[in-house]
PDB file of C-alpha atoms in Angstrom:
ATOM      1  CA  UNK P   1       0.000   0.000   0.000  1.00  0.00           C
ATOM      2  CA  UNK P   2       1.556   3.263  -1.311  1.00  0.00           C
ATOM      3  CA  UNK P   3       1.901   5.719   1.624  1.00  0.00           C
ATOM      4  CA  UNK P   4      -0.482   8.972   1.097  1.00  0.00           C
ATOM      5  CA  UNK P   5       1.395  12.222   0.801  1.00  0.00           C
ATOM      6  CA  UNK P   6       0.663  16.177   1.661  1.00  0.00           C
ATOM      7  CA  UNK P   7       0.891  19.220   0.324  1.00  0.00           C
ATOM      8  CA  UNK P   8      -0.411  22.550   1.800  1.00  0.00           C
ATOM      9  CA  UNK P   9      -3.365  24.506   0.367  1.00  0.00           C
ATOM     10  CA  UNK P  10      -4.454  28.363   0.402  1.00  0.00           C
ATOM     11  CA  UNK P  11      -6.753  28.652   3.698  1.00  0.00           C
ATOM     12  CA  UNK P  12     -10.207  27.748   3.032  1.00  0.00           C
ATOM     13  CA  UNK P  13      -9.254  26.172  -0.651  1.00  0.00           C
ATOM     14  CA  UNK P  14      -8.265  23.900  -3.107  1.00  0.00           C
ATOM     15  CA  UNK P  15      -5.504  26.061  -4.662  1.00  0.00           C
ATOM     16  CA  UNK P  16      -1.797  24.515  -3.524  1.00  0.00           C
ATOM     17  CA  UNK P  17       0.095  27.038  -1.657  1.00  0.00           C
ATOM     18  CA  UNK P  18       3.625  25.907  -3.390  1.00  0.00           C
ATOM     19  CA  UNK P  19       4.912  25.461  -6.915  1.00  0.00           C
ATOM     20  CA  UNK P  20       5.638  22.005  -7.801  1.00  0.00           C
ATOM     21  CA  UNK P  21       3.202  20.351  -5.342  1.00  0.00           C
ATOM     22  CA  UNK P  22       3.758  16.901  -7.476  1.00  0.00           C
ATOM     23  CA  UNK P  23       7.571  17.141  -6.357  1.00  0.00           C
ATOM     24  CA  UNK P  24       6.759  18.549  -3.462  1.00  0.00           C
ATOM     25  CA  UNK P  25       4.384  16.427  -1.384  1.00  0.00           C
ATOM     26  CA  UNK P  26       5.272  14.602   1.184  1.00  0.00           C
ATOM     27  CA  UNK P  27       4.541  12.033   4.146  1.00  0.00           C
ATOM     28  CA  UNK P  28       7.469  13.348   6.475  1.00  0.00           C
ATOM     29  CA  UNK P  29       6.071  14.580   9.533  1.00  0.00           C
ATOM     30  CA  UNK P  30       9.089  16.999   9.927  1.00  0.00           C
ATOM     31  CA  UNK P  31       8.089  18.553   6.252  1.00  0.00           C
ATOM     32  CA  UNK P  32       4.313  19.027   7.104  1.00  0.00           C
ATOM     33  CA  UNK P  33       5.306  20.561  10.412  1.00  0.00           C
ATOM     34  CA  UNK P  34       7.396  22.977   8.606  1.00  0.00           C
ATOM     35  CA  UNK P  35       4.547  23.703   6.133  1.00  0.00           C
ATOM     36  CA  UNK P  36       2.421  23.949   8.990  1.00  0.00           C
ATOM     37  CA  UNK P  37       4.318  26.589  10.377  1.00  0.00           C
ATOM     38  CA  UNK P  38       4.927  28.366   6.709  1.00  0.00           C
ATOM     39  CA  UNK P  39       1.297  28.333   5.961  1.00  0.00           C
ATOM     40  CA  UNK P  40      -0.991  29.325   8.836  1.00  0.00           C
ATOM     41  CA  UNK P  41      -4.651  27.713   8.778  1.00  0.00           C
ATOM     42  CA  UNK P  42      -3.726  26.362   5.601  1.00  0.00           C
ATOM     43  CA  UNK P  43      -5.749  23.418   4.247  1.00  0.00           C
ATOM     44  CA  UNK P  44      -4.199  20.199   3.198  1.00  0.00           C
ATOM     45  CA  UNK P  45      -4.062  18.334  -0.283  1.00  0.00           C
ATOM     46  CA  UNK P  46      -3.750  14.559  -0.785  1.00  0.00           C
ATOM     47  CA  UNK P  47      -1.365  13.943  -3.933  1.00  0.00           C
ATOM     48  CA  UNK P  48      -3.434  11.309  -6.054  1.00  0.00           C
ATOM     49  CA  UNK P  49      -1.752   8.948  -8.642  1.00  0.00           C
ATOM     50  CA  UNK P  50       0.999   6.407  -7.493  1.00  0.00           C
ATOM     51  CA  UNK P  51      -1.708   4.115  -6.704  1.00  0.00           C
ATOM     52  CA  UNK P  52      -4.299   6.114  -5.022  1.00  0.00           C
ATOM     53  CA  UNK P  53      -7.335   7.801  -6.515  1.00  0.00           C
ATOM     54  CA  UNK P  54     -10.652   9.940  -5.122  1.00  0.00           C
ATOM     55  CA  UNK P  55     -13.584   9.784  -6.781  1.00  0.00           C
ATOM     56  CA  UNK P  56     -14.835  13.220  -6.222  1.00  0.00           C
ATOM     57  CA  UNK P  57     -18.670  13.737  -5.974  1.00  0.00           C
ATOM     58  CA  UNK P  58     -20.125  17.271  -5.848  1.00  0.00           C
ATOM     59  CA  UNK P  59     -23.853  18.773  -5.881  1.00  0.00           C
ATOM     60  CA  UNK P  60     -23.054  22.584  -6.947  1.00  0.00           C
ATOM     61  CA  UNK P  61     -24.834  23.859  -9.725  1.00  0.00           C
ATOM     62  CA  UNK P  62     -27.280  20.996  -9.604  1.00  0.00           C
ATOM     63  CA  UNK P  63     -30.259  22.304  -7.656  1.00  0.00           C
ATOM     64  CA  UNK P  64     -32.963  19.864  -8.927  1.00  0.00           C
ATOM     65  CA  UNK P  65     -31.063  16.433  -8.132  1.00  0.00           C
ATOM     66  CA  UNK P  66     -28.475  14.813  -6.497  1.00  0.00           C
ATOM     67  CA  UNK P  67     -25.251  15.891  -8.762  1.00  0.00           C
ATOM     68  CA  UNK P  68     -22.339  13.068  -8.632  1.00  0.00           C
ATOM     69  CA  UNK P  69     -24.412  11.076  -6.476  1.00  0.00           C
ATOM     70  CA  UNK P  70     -26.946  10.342  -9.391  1.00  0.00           C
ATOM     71  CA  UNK P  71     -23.946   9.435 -11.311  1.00  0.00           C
ATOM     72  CA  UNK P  72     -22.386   7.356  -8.687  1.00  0.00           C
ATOM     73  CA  UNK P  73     -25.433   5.242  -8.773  1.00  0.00           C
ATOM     74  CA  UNK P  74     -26.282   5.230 -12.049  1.00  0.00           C
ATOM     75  CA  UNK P  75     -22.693   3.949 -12.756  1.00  0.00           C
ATOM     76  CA  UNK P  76     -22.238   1.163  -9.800  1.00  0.00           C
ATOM     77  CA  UNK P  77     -25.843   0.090 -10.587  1.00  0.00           C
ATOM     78  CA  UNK P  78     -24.695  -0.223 -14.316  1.00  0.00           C
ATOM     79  CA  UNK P  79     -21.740  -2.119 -13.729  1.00  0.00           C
ATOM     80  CA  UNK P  80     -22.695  -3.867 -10.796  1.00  0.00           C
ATOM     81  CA  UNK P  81     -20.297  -2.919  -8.416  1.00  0.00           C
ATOM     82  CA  UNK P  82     -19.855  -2.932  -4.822  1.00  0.00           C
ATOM     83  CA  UNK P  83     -18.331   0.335  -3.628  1.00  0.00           C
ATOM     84  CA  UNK P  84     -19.072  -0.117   0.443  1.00  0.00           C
ATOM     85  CA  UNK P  85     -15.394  -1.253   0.948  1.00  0.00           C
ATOM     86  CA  UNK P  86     -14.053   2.162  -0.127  1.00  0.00           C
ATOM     87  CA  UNK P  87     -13.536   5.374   2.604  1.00  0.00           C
ATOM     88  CA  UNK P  88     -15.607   7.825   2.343  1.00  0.00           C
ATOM     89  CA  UNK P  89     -14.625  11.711   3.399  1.00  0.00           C
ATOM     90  CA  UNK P  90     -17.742  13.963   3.829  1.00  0.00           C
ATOM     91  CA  UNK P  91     -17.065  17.229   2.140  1.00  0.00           C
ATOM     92  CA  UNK P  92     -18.673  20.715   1.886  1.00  0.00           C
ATOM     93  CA  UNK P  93     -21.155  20.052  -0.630  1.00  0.00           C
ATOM     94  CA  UNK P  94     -20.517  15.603  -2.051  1.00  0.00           C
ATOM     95  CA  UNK P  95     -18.272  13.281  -0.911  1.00  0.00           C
ATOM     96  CA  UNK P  96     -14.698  11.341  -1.608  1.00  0.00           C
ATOM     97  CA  UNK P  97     -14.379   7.664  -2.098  1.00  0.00           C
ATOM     98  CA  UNK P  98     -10.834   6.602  -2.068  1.00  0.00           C
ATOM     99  CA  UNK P  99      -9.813   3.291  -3.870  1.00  0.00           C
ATOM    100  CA  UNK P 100      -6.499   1.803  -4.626  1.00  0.00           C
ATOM    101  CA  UNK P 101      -5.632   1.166  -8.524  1.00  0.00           C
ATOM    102  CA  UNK P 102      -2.352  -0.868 -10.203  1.00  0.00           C
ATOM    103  CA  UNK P 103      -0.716   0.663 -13.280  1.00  0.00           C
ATOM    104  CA  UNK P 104      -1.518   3.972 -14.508  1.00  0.00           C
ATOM    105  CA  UNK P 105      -5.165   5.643 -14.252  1.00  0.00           C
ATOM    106  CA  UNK P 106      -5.719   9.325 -15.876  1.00  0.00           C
ATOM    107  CA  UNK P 107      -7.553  12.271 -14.000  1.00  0.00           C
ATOM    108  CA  UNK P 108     -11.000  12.655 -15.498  1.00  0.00           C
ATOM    109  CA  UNK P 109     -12.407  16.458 -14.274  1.00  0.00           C
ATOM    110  CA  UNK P 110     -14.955  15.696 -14.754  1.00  0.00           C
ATOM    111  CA  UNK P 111     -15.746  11.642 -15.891  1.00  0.00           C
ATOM    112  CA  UNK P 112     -19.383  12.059 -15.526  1.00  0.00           C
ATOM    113  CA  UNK P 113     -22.162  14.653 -14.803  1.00  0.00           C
ATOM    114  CA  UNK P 114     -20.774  16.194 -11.342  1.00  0.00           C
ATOM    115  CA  UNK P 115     -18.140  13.237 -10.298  1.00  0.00           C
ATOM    116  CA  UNK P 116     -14.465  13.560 -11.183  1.00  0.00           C
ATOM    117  CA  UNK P 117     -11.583  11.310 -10.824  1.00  0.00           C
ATOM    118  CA  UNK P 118      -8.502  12.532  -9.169  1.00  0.00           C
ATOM    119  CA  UNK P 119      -5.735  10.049 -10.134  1.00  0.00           C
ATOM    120  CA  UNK P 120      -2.553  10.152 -12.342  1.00  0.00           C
ATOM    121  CA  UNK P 121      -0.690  13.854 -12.116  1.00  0.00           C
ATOM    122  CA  UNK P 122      -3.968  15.410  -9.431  1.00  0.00           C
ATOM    123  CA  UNK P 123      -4.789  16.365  -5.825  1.00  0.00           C
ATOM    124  CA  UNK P 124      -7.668  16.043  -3.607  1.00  0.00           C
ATOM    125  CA  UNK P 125      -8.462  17.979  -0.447  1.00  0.00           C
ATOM    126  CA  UNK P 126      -7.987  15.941   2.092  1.00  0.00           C
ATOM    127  CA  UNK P 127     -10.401  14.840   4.910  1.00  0.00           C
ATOM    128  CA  UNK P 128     -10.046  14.745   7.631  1.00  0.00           C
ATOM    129  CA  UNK P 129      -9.810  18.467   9.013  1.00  0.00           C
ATOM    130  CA  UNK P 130      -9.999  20.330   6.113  1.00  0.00           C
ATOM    131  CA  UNK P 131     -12.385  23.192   6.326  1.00  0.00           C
ATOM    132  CA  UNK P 132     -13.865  24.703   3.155  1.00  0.00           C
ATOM    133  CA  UNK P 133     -15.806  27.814   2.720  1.00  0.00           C
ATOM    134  CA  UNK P 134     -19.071  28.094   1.385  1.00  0.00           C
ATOM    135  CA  UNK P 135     -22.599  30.237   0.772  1.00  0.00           C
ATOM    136  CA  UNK P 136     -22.983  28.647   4.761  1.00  0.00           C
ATOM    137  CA  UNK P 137     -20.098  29.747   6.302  1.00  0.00           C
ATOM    138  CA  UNK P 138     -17.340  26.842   6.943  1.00  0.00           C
ATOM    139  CA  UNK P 139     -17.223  23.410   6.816  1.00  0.00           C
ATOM    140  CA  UNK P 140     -15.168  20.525   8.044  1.00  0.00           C
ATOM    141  CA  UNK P 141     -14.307  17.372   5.951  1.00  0.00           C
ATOM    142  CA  UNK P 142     -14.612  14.305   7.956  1.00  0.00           C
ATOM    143  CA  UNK P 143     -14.161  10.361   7.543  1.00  0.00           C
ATOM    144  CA  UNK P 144     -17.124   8.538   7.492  1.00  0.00           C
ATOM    145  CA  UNK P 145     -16.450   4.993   6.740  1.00  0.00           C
ATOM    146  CA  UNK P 146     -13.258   2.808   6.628  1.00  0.00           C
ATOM    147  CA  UNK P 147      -9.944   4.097   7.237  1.00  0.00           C
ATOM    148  CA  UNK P 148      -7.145   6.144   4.746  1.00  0.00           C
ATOM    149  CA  UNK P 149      -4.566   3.728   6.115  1.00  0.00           C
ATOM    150  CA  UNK P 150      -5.994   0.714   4.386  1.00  0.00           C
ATOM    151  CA  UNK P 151      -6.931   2.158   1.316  1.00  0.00           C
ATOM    152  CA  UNK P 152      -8.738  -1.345  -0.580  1.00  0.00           C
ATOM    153  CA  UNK P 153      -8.565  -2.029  -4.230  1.00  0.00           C
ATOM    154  CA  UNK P 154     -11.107  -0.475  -6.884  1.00  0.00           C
ATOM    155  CA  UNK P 155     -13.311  -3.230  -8.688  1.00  0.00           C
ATOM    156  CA  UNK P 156     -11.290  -3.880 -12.088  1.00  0.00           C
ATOM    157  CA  UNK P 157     -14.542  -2.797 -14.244  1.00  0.00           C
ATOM    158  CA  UNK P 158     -14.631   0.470 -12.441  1.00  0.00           C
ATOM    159  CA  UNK P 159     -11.172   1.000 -13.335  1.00  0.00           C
ATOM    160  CA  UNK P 160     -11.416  -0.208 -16.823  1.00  0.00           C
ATOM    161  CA  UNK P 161     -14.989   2.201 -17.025  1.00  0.00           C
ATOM    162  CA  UNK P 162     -12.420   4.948 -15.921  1.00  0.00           C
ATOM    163  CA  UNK P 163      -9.604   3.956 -18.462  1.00  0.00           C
ATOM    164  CA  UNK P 164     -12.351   4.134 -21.502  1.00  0.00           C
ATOM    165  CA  UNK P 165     -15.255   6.506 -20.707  1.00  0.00           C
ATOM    166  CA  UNK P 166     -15.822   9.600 -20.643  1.00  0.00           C
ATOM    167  CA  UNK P 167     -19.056  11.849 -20.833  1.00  0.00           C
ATOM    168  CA  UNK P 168     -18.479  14.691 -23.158  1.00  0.00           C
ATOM    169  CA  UNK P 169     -17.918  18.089 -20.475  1.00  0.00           C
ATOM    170  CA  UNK P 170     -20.884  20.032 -20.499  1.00  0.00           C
ATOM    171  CA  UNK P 171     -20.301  23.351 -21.857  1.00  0.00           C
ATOM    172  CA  UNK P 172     -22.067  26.388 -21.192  1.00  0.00           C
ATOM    173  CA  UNK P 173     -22.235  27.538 -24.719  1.00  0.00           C
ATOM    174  CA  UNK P 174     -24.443  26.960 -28.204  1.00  0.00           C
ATOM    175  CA  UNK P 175     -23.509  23.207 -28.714  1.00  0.00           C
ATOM    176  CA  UNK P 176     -26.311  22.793 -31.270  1.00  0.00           C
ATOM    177  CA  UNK P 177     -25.206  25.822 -33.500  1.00  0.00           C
ATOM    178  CA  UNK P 178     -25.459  29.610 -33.580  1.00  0.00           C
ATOM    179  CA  UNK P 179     -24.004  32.041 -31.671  1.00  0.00           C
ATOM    180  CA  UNK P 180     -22.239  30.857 -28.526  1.00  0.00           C
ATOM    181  CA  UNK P 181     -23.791  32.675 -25.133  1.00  0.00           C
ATOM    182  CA  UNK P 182     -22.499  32.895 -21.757  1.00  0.00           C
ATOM    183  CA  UNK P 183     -25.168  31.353 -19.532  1.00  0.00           C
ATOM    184  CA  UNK P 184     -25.769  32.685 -16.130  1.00  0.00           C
ATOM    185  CA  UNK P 185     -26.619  30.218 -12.899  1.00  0.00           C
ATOM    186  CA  UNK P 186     -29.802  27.861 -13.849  1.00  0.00           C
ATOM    187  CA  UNK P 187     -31.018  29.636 -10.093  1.00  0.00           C
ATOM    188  CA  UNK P 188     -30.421  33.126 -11.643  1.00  0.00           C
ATOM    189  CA  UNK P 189     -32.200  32.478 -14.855  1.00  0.00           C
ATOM    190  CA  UNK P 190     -35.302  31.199 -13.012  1.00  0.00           C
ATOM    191  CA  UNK P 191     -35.752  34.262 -11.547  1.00  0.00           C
ATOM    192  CA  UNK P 192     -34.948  36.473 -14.393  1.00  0.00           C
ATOM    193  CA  UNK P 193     -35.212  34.518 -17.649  1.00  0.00           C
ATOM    194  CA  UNK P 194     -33.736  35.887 -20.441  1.00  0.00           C
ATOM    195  CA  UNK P 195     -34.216  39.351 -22.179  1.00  0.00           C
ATOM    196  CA  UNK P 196     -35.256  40.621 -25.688  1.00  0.00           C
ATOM    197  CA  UNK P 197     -31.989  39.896 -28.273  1.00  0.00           C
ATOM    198  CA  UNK P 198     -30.978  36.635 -25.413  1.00  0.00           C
ATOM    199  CA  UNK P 199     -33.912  34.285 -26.215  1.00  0.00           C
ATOM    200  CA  UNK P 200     -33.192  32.440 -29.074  1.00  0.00           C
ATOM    201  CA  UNK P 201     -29.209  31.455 -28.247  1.00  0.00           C
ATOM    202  CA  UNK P 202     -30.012  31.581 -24.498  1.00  0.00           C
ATOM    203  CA  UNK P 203     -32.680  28.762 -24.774  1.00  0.00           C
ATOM    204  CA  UNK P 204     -30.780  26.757 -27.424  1.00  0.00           C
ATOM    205  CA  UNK P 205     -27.472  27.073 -25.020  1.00  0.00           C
ATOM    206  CA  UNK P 206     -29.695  26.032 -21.891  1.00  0.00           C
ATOM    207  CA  UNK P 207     -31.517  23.143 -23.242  1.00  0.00           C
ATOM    208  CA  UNK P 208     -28.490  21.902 -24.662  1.00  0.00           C
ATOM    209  CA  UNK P 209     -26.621  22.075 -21.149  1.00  0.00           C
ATOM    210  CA  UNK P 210     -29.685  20.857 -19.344  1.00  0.00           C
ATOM    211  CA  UNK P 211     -30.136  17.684 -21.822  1.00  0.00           C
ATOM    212  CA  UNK P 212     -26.163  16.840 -20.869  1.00  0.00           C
ATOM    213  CA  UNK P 213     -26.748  17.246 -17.419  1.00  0.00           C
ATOM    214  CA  UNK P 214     -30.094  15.238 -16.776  1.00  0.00           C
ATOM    215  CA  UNK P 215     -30.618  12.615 -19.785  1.00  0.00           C
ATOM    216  CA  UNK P 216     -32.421  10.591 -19.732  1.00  0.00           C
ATOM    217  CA  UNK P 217     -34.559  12.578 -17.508  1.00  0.00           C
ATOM    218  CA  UNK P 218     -35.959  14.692 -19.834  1.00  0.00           C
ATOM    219  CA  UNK P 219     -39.453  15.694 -18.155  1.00  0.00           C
ATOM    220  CA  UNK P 220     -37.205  17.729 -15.257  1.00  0.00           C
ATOM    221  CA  UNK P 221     -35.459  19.160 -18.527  1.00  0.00           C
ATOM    222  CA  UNK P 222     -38.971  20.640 -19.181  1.00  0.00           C
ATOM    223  CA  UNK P 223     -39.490  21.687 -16.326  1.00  0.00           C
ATOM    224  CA  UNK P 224     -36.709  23.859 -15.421  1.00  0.00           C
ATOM    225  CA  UNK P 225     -36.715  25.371 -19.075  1.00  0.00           C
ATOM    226  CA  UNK P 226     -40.747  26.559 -18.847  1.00  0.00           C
ATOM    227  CA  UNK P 227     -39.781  27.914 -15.502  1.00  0.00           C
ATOM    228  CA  UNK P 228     -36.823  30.078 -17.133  1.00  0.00           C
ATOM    229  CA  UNK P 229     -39.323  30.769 -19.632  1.00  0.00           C
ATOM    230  CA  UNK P 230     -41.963  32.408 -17.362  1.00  0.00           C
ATOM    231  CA  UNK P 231     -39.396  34.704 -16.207  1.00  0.00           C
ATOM    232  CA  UNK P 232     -38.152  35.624 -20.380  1.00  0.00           C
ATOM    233  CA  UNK P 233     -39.068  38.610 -22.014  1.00  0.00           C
ATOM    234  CA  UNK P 234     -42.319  37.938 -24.300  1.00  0.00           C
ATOM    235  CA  UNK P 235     -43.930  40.957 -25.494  1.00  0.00           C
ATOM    236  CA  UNK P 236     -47.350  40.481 -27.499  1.00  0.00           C
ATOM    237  CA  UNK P 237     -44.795  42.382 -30.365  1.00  0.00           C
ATOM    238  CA  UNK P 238     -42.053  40.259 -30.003  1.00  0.00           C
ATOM    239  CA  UNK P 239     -43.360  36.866 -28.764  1.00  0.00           C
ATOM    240  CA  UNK P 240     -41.549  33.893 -28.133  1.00  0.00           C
ATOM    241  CA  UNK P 241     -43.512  30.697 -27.674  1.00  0.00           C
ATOM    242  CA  UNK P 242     -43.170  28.209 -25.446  1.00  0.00           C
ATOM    243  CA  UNK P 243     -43.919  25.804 -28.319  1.00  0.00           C
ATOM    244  CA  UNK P 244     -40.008  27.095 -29.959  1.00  0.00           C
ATOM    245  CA  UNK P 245     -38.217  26.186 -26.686  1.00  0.00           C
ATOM    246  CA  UNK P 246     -39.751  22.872 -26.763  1.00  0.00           C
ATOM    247  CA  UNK P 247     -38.381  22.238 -30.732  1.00  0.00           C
ATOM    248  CA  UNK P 248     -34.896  23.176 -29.305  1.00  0.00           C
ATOM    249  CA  UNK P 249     -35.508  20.303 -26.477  1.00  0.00           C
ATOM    250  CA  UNK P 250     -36.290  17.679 -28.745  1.00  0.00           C
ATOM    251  CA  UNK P 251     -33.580  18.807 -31.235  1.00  0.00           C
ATOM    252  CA  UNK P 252     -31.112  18.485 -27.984  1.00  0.00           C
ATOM    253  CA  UNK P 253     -32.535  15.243 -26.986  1.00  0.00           C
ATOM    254  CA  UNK P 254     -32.513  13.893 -30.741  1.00  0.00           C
ATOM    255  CA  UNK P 255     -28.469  14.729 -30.770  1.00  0.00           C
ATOM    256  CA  UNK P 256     -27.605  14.223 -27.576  1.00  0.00           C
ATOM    257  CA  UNK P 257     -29.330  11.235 -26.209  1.00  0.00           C
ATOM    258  CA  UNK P 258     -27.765   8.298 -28.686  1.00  0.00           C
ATOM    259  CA  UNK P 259     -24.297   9.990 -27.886  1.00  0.00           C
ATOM    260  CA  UNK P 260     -25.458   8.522 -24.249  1.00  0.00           C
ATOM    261  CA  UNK P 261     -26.984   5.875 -25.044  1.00  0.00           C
ATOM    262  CA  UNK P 262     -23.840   4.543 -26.481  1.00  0.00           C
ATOM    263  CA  UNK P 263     -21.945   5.198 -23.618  1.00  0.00           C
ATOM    264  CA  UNK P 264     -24.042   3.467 -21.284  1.00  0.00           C
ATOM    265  CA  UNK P 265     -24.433   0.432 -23.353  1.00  0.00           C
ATOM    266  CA  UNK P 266     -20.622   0.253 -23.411  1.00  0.00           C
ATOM    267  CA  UNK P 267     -20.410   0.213 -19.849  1.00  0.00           C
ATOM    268  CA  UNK P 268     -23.396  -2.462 -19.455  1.00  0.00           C
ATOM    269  CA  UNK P 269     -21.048  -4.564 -21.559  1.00  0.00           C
ATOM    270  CA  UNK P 270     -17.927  -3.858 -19.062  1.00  0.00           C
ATOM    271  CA  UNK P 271     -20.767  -4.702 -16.451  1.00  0.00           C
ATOM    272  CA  UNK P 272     -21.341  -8.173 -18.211  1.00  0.00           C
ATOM    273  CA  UNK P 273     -17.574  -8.710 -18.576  1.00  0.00           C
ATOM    274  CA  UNK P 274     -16.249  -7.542 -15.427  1.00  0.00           C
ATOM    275  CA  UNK P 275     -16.754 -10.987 -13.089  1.00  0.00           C
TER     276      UNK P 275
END
């Protein structure tokens, strides 16, 4: 079992608080001290790769599920795996699940909607004691389950899952054509909508990021978008129907969704393969 090493991180972040953190971390109690004393309140980093690797599960900037935690089950009930064994940290907003991996296993930010893995050449903030701040004021990681001394294997399809595939990154701009927009916070938009000269490339950018995020799901997809669309600009003059937004859903789902599909009918067969 490959010892875990430190490196120091800004106070209340994940930002390392030296150059060459790779080089640089360490599991020498006399170098932490020192660090320690360098950086006051700092927060500390676990160096991932050589072995060890986080599966990092967040729930920002989904307000209408579960974030990484819909992914986490959608992808151990796919593959059938068994992911009780691993430690889990308790973070500000998700979770970390630390496994153990032979060989070589690439950093994925992100792998799937809202979950990243933090392997090969990345860092993770580390648990316990790490305190994060956040919309609530601070919190403080802590271990949950199982023990970061006795770090246990991954399940070999997980790992192979990791080593082959990879959910295109959502992307806040026009992915089905036209001019790319800047979208604000889904929250934000719900309350405001867009305005007159926004609508068109707003929706189409939206629905597009909303199809990526939820599929197959596509009735909260709906949802969210009418409620942005309450809020729009829609002058009897200038009127933009409801009826348009839902073309630009179905013409999202209709590109989208088989770009899924296949991906989760490649890891059903990894789930078939992977006794």
């Amino acid at each position: 079992m490959n010892e875990l090493r430190y490196l120091p991180l800004r106070a209340g972040t994940n930002i390392p608080a030296v150059r060459n953190w790779p080089g640089l971390a360490s599991a020498d109690p006399a170098v932490l001290e020192r660090w320690r004393e360098e950086f006051p309140r700092c927060n500390w980093g676990v160096l991932t790769g050589h072995g060890i690797g986080v599966l990092d599960i967040d729930t920002k900037g989904d307000a209408y599920g579960f974030g990484g935690f819909d992914s986490l089950i959608r992808i151990t009930e796919l593959l059938s795996l068994d992911l009780s064994n691993l430690p889990l940290v308790e973070t500000y907003s998700g979770a970390h699940l630390y496994f153990a991996y032979e060989g070589s296993l690439p950093s994925k930010v992100p792998w799937l909607p809202h979950l990243d893995v933090k392997a090969d050449g990345g860092h993770q903030v580390a648990g316990p004691g790490t305190i994060r701040d956040g919309d609530h004021g601070e919190r403080t990681y802590r271990l949950t389950r199982g023990s970061l001394n006795e770090i246990p294997l991954a399940p070999k399809a997980l790992l192979t899952a990791i080593r082959g595939w990879r959910v295109p990154a959502l992307s806040s701009g026009s992915a089905g054509g036209g001019t790319a927009v800047e979208l604000p916070k889904v929250d934000w938009l719900r309350e405001h909508g867009f305005r007159l000269g926004q609508r068109d490339n707003g929706f189409n950018a939206l629905v597009w990021k909303l199809t990526r995020t939820h599929y197959p799901h596509m009735d909260l997809v709906h949802r969210i978008s009418y409620e942005v669309w309450l809020q729009t600009d829609n002058p009897p003059g200038d009127p933009f129907p409801w009826a348009k937004v839902e073309q630009q859903i179905e013409r999202a789902k209709n590109s989208i969704g088989p770009e899924i599909e296949t991906q989760l009918n490649w890891a059903k067969r990894i789930g078939g393969d992977h006794e």
